[in-house]
Coordinates of C-alpha atoms and ligand atoms in Angstrom, one line a residue:
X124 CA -52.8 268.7 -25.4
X125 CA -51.7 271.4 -22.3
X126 CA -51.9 269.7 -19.3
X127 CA -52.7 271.3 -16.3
X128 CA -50.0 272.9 -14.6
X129 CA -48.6 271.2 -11.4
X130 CA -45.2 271.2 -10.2
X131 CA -44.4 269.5 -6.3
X132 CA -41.4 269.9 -4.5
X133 CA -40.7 266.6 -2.6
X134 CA -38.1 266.5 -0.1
X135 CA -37.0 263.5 1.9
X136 CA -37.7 264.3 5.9
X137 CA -34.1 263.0 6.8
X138 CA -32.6 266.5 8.1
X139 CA -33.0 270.3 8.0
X140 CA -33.9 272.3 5.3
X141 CA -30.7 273.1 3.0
X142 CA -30.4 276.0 0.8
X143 CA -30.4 274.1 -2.4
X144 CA -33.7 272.8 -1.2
X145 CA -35.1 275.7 -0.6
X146 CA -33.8 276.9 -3.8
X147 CA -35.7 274.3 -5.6
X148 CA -39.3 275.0 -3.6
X149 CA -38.6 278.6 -4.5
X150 CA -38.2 278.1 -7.9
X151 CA -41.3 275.1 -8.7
X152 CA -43.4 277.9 -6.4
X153 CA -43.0 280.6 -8.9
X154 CA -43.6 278.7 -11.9
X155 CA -47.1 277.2 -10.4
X156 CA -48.0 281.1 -8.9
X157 CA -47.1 282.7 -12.1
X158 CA -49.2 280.1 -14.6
X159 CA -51.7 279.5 -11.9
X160 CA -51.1 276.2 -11.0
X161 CA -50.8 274.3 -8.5
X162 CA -47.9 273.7 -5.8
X163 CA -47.9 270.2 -3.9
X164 CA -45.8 269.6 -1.1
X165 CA -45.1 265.6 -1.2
X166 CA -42.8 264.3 2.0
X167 CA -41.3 261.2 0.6
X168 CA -40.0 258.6 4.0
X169 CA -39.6 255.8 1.8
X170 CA -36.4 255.5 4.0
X171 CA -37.6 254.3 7.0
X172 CA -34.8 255.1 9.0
X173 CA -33.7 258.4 8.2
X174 CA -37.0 259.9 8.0
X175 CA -38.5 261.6 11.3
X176 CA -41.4 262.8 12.0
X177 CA -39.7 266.7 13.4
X178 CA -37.5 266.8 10.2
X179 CA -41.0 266.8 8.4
X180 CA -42.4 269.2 10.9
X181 CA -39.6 271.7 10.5
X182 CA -39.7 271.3 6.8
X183 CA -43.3 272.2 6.6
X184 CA -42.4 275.3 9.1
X185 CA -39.3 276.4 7.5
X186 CA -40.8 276.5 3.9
X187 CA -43.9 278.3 5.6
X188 CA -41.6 280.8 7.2
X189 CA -40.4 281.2 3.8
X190 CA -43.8 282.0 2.5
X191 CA -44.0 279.2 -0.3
X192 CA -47.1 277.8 0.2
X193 CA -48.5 274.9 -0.8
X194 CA -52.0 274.0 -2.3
X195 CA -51.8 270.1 -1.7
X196 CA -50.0 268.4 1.2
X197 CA -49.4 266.0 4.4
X198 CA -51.2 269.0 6.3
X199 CA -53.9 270.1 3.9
X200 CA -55.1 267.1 2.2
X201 CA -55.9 267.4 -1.4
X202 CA -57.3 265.4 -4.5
X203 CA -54.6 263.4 -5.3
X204 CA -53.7 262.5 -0.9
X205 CA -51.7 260.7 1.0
X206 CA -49.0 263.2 0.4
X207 CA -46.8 261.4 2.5
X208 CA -45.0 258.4 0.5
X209 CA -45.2 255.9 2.8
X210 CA -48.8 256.4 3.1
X211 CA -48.8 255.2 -0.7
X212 CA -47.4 251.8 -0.8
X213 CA -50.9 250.4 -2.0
X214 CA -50.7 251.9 -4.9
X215 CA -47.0 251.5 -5.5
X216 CA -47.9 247.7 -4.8
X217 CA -50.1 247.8 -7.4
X218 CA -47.8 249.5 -10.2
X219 CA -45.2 246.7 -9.3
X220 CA -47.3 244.3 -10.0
X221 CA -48.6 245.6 -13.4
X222 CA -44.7 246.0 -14.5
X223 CA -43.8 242.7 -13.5
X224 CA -47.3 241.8 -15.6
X225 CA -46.2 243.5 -18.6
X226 CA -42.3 242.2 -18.5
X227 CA -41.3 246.0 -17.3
X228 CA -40.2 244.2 -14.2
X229 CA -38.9 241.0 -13.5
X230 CA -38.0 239.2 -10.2
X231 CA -34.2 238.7 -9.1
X232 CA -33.0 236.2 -7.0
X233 CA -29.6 236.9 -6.8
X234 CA -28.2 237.1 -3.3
X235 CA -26.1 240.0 -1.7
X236 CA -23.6 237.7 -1.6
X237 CA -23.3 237.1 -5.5
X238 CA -23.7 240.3 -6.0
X239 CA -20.9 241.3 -4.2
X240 CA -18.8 238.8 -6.1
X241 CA -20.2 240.3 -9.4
X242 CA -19.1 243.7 -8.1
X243 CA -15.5 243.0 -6.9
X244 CA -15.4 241.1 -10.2
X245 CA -16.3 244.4 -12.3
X246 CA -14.3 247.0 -9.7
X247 CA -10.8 244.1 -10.6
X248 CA -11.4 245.1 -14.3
X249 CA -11.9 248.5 -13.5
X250 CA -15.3 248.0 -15.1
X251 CA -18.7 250.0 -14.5
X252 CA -20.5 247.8 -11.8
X253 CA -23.9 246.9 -13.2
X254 CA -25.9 244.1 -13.1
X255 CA -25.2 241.3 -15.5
X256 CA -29.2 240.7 -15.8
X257 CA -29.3 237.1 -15.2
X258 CA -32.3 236.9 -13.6
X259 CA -33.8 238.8 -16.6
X260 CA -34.2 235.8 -18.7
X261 CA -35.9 233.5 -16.0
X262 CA -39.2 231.8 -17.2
X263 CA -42.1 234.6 -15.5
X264 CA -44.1 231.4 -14.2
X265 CA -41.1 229.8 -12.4
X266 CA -40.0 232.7 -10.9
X267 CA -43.1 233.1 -10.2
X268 CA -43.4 229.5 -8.0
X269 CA -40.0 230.3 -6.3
X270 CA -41.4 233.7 -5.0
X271 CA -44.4 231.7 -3.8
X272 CA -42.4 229.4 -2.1
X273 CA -40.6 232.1 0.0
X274 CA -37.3 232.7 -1.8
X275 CA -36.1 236.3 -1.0
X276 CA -36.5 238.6 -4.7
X277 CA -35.6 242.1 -5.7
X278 CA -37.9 243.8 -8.2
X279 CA -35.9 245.2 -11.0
X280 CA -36.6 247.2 -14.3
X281 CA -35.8 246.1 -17.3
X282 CA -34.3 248.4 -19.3
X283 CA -35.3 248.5 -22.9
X284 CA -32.4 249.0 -25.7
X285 CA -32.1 251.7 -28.0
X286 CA -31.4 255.5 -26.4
X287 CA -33.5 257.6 -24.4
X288 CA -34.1 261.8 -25.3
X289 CA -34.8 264.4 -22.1
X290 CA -36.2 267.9 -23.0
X291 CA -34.6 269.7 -20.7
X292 CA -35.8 273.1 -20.2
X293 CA -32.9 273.8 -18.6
X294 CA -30.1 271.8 -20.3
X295 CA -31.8 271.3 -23.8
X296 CA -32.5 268.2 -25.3
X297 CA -30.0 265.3 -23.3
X298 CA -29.1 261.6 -25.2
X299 CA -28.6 258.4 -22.4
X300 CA -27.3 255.4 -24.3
X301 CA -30.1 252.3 -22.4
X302 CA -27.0 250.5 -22.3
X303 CA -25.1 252.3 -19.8
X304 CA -28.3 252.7 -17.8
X305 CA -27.9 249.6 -15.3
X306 CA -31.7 247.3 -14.6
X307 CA -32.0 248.6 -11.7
X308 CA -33.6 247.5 -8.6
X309 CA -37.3 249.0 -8.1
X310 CA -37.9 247.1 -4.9
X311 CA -35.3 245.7 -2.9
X312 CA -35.2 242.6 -1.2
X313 CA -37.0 243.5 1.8
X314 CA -39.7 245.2 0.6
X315 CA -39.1 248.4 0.5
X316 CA -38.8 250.1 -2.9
X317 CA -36.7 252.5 -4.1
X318 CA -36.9 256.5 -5.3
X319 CA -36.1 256.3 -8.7
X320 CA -39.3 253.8 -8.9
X321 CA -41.8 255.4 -6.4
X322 CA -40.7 259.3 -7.4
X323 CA -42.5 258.5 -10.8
X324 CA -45.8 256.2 -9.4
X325 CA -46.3 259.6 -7.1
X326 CA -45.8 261.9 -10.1
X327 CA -47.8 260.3 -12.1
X328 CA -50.7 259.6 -9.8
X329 CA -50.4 263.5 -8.4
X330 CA -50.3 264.3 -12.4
X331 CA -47.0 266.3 -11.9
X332 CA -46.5 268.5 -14.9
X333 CA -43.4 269.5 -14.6
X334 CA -40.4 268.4 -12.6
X335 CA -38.2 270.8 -11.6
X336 CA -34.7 269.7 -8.6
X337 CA -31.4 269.7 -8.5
X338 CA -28.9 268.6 -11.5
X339 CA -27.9 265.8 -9.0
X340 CA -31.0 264.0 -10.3
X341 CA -30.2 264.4 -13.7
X342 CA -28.5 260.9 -13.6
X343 CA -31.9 259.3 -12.5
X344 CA -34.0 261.0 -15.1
X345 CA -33.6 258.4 -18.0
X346 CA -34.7 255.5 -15.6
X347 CA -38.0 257.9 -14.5
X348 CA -38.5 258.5 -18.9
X349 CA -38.3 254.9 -19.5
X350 CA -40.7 254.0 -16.5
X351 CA -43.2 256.2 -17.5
X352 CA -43.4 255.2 -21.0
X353 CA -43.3 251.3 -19.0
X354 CA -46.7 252.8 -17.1
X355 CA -47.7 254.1 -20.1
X356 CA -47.6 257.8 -18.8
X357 CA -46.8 260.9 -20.3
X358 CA -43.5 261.9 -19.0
X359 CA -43.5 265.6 -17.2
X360 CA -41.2 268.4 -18.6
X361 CA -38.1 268.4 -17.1
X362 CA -35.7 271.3 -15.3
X363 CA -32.3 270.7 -13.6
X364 CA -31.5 273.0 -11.6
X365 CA -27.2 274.0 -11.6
X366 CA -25.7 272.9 -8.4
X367 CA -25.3 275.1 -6.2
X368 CA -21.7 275.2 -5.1
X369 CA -18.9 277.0 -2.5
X370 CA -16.5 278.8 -3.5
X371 CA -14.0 276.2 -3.6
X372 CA -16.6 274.9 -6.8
X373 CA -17.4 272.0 -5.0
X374 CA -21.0 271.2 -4.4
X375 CA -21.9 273.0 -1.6
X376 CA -22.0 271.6 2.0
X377 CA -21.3 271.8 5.7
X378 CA -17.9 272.2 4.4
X379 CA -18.2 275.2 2.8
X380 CA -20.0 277.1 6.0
X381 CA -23.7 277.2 6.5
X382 CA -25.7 275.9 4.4
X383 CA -29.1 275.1 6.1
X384 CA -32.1 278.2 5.9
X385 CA -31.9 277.7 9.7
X386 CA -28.4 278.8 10.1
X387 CA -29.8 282.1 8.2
X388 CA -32.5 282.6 10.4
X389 CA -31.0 282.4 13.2
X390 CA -28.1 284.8 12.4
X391 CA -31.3 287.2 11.6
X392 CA -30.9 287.1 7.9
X393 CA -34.8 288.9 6.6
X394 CA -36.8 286.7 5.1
X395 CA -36.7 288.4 2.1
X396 CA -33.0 289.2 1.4
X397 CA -32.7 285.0 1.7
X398 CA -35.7 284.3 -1.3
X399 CA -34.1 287.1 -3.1
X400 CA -30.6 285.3 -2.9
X401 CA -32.1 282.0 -3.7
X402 CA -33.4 283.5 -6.9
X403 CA -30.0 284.5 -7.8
X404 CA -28.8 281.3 -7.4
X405 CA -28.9 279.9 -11.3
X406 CA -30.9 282.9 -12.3
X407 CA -30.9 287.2 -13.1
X408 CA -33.3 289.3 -13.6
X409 CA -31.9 291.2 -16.4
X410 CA -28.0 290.7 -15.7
X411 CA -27.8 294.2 -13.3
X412 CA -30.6 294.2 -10.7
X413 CA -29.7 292.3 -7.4
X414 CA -32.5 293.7 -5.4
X415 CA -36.1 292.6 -6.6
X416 CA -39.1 291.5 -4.8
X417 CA -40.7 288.1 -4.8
X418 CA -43.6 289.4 -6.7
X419 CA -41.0 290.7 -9.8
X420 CA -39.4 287.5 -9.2
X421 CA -42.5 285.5 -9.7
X422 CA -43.4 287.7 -13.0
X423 CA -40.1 287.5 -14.6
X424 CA -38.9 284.0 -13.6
X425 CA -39.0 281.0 -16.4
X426 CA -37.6 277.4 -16.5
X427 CA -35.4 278.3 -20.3
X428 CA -33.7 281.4 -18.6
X429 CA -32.1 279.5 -15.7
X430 CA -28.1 278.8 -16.6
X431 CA -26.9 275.7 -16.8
X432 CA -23.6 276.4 -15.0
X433 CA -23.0 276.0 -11.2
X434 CA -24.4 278.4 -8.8
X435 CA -21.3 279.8 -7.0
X436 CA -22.6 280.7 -3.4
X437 CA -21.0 283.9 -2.0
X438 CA -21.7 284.0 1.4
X439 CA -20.4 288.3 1.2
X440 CA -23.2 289.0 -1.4
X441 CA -25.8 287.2 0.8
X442 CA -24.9 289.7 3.6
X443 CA -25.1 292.5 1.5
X444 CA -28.3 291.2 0.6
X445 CA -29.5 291.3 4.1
X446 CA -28.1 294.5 4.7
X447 CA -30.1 295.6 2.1
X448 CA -33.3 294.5 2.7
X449 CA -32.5 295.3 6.3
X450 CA -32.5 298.8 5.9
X451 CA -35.7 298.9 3.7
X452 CA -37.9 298.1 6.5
X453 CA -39.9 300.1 8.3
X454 CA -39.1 300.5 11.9
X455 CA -41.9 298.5 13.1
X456 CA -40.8 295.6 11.4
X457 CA -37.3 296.2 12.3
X458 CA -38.0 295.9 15.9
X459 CA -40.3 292.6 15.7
X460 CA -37.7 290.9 13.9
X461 CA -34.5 292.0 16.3
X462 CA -37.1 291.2 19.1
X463 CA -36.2 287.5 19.7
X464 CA -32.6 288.7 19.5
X465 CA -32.9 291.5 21.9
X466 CA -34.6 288.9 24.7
X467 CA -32.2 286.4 23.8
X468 CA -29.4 288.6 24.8
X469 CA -30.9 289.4 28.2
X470 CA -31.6 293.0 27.2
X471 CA -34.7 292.8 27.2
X472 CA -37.4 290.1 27.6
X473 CA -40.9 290.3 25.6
X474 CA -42.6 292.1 28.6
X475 CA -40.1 294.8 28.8
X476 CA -40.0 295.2 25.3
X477 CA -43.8 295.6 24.9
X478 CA -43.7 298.2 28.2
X479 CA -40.6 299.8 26.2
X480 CA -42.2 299.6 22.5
X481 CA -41.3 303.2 21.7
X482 CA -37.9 303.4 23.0
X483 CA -36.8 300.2 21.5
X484 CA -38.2 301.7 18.4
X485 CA -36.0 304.9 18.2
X486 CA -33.1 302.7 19.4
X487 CA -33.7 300.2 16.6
X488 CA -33.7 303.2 14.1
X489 CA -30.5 304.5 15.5
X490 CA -28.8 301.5 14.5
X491 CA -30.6 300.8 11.2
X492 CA -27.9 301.8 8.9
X493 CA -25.3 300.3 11.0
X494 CA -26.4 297.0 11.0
X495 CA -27.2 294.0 8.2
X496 CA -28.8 291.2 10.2
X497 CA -31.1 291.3 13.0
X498 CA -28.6 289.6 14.9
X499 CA -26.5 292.0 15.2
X500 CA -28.6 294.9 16.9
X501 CA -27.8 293.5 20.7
X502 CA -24.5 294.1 20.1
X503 CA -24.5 297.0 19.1
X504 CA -27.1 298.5 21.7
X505 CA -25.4 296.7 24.1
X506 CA -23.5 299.8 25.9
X507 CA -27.6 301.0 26.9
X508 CA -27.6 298.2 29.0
X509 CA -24.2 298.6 30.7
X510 CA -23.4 299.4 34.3
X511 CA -22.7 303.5 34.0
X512 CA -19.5 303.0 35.7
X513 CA -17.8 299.9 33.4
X514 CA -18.8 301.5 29.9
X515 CA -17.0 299.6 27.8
X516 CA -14.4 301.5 25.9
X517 CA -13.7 300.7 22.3
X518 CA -10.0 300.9 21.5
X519 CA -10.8 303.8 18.7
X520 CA -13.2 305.7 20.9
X521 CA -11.3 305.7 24.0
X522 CA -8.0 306.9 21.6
X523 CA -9.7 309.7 20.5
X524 CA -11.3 310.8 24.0
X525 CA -8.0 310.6 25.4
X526 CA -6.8 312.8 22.5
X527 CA -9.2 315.8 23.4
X528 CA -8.5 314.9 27.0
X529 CA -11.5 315.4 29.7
X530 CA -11.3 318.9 30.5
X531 CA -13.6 320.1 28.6
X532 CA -16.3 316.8 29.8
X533 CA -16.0 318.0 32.8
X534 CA -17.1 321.2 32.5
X535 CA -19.5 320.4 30.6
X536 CA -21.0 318.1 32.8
X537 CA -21.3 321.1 35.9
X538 CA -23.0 322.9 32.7
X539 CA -25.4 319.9 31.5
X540 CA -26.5 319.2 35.8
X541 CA -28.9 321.6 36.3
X542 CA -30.4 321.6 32.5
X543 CA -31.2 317.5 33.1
X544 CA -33.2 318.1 36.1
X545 CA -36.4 317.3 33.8
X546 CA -34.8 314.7 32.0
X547 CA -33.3 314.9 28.6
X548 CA -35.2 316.3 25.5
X549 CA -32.8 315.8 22.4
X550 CA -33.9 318.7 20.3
X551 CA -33.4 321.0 23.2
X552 CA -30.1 319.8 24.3
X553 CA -28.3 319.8 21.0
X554 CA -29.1 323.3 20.4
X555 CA -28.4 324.4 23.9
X556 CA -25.1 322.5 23.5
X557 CA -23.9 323.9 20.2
X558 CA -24.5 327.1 21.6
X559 CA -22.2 326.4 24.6
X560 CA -19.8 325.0 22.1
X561 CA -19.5 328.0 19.4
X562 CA -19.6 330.5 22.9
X563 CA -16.6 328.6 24.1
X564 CA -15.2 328.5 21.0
X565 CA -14.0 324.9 22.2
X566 CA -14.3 323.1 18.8
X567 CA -17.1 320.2 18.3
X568 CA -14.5 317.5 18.6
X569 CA -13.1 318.7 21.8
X570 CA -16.6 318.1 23.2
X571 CA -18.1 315.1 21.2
X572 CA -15.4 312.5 21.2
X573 CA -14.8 312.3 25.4
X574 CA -18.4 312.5 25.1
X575 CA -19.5 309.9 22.9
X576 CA -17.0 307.7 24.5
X577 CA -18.3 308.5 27.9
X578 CA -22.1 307.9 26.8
X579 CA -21.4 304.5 24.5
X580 CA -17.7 303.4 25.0
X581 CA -17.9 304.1 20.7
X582 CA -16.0 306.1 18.5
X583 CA -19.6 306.4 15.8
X584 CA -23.3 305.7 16.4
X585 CA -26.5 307.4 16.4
X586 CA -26.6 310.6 17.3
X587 CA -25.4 311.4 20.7
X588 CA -28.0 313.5 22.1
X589 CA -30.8 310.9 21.1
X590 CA -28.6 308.5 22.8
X591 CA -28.4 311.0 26.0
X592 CA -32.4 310.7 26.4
X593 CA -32.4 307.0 25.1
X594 CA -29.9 306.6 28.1
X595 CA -32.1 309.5 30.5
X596 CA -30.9 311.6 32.6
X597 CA -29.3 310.1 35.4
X598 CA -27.5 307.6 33.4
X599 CA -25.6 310.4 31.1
X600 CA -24.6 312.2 34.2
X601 CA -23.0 309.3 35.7
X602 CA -21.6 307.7 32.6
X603 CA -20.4 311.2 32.0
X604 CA -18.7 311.8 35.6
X605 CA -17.1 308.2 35.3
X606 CA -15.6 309.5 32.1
X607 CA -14.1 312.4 33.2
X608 CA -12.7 310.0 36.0
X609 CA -11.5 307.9 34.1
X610 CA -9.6 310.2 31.2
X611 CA -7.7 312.0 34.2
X612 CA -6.3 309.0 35.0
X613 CA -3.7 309.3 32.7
X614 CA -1.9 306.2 32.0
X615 CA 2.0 305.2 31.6
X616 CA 3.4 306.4 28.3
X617 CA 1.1 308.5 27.8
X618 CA 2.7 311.8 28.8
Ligands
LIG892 N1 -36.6 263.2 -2.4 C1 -35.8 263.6 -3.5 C2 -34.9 264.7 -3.0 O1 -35.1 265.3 -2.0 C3 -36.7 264.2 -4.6 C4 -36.1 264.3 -5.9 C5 -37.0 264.7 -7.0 O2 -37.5 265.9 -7.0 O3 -37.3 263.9 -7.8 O4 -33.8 264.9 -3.6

């Protein structure tokens, strides 16, 4: 029988959001879209202590942002609610209980401190710690009086012999000997129980069809098989994910550079260069396109094509990526994105910006193919919002001004006074001046380099006489007077 397909991502509310979370919410997002199933978002804060209530909050957000959303969750409610795990304990209560009925379960006694003997024992023989399942044996009834009477137990599974098979649809078909699988604890002394236990109750109540995470959990998945078939459940499909790693191969972390989808935001990575990267990660469209939209993604994408091998993260193609999808938008888009950017460098708050929409606009597509990340559009508008007299030269631009020399800026300049009375109009002014240039017979770079230097303090950018009327006319004419200033100053060694 098909079941219904339902896939859940289920991250612990302990931090931000990482890539290789992400990752895995992209990837159980395009299975549910593309089979029209369902998506369920399940926060699991078993751990008390690390869980916090704006972790889950920015979780929610960030995957939002992302655009994977969710049909079932701690915000929306849904058939198969609480979606929060801590909000479940009834009901994991009440599969403890039905294990521990069945002999699935059984009650240990054994204090931390004997356990700790057992362990320094097993590390002195350079043996696998595990649990030497002396507890499994006790008569049910007594250990049933001793809980009664208050004696501090752990709930662990007993694990059956014989072998246990995983499908994956990733890995293929994967062997665990039960004997090397340790009876592990399901509940711990306290109270509180444990992932590998509650991960399955929730999956199984939310009817979770398919699990799909990182290849970190493989290790856990035989426990999960042999619990379901201890519940009595049919065990979802299974997908691990490949790691992904740095490019020192190691699993990928703060030591390898940034790593949470905030860090990418808020260097101005678009939304869509990251999900397009994330796709990459374990997965190709057809071995050659890089650049693909989430709705291709969502058509082509399947479980049995992702690789098995790591996920080598390269932070240079991730760029490109952005650069990419960057230079796709359309202008309008452009600007709402740099926007926080732009007021965050003191450019221009939102006010100005809304009073300035058009000019920010045409500056914005001036710089479009220069730049890869939103980020990085402050910078380079930067000399528009410079005092006119303390341009800030660039080493290059200022070598090649200095090269042509100022003469010819100056004159220029008594030519271009009287023309900006009425303020700059592009068109006009590059025709008029390429006139003046050809009737001088002066040479384009005699004029162009001074000037671009004077105007932006840059040896390349947009072109210069949209940056003269981005700039207007008073501004040229005194950026260009303090560059004639300062290119007659000639400086030592230079002659
Ligand atoms: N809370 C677990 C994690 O974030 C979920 C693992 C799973 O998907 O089973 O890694």
């Amino acid at each position: 029988m098909t079941r219904p397909v339902r896939l859940r991502i289920a991250p612990s509310p302990t931090g931000a959001i990482h890539l290789g979370l992400a990752r895995t919410a992209l990837f159980n997002w395009a299975v549910a879209r593309r089979c029209g199933g369902r998506f369920v978002l399940r926060i699991e804060d078993t751990d008390r202590e690390r869980s916090t209530a704006e972790s889950e909050a920015a979780i929610l957000e960030g995957l939002s942002w992302l655009g994977l959303d969710w049909d079932e969750g701690p915000d929306l409610g849904g058939p198969h609610g609480p979606y929060r795990q801590s909000e479940r304990i009834d009901s994991h209560r009440e599969a403890a209980g039905r294990l521990l009925e069945a002999g699935s379960a059984y009650r240990c006694f054994c204090t931390t401190e004997r356990l700790a003997k057992l362990r320094a024992g097993q590390d002195a023989r350079k043996q696998t710690p595990a649990y030497d399942r002396r507890c499994r044996d006790l008569d049910p009834a007594e250990a049933a009086v001793r809980a009664e009477d208050g004696e501090p137990f752990a709930l662990r599974f007993a694990v059956p012999p014989g072998e246990t098979r995983v499908d994956d649809l990733v890995r293929g078909e994967v062997v665990f000997q039960n004997a090397e699988v340790d009876d592990w604890i399901m509940v711990r002394r306290d109270g509180n129980p444990t992932y590998n236990f509650v991960v399955v109750c929730d999956d199984v109540a939310m009817e979770i069809s398919h699990v799909v995470r990182g290849e970190e959990h493989l290790v856990n998945t035989p426990k999960q098989v042999q619990l379901y078939e201890a519940l009595g459940s049919e065990p979802p499909r299974f997908a691990h994910l490949p790691l992904m790693l740095g490019r020192d191969k190691k699993k990928l972390s703060k030591r390898s550079g940034d790593v949470s989808l905030g860090d990418y935001r808020a260097k101005g990575y678009p939304r869509g260069a990251i999900l397009n990267f994330l796709a990459l990660q374990g997965w190709a469209l057809d071995g050659e396109t890089e650049v693909f939209s989430l709705e291709r993604f969502v058509e082509a994408f399947r479980l049995e094509d992702v690789s098995k091998g790591g996920a080598v993260f390269d932070p240079d193609k991730f760029r490109w990526l952005a650069g990419e999808y960057l230079r796709a938008e359309p202008v309008g888009d452009l600007v709402r994105h740099c926007a926080p950017f732009v007021a965050g460098a003191g450019q221009l708050d939102p006010t100005s910006q809304r009073e300035r929409a058009e000019w920010l606009a045409a500056v914005a597509a001036g710089e479009q193919e220069r730049i890869s990340l939103y980020s990085e559009l402050p910078e380079r508008i930067a000399y528009l919002f410079a005092a006119d007299d303390a341009v800030v030269w660039e080493p290059k631009a200022e070598k090649n001004a200095r090269k042509q020399g100022g003469a010819v800026l100056a004159e220029y300049l008594d030519w271009l006074r009287p023309r900006l009375s009425k303020g700059v109009d592009a068109a006009i002014l590059r025709d008029d001046t390429r006139a003046w240039i050809e009737e001088r017979d002066v040479g384009f770079a005699a004029l162009f380099q001074p000037l671009r230097c004077a105007l932006s303090g840059k040896a390349g950018g947009p072109d210069l006489f949209d940056v003269m009327e981005w700039l207007g006319a008073e501004a040229c004419l005194r950026r260009l007077a303090s560059g004639v200033e300062r290119l007659a100053v000639v400086r030592e060694g230079e002659r």
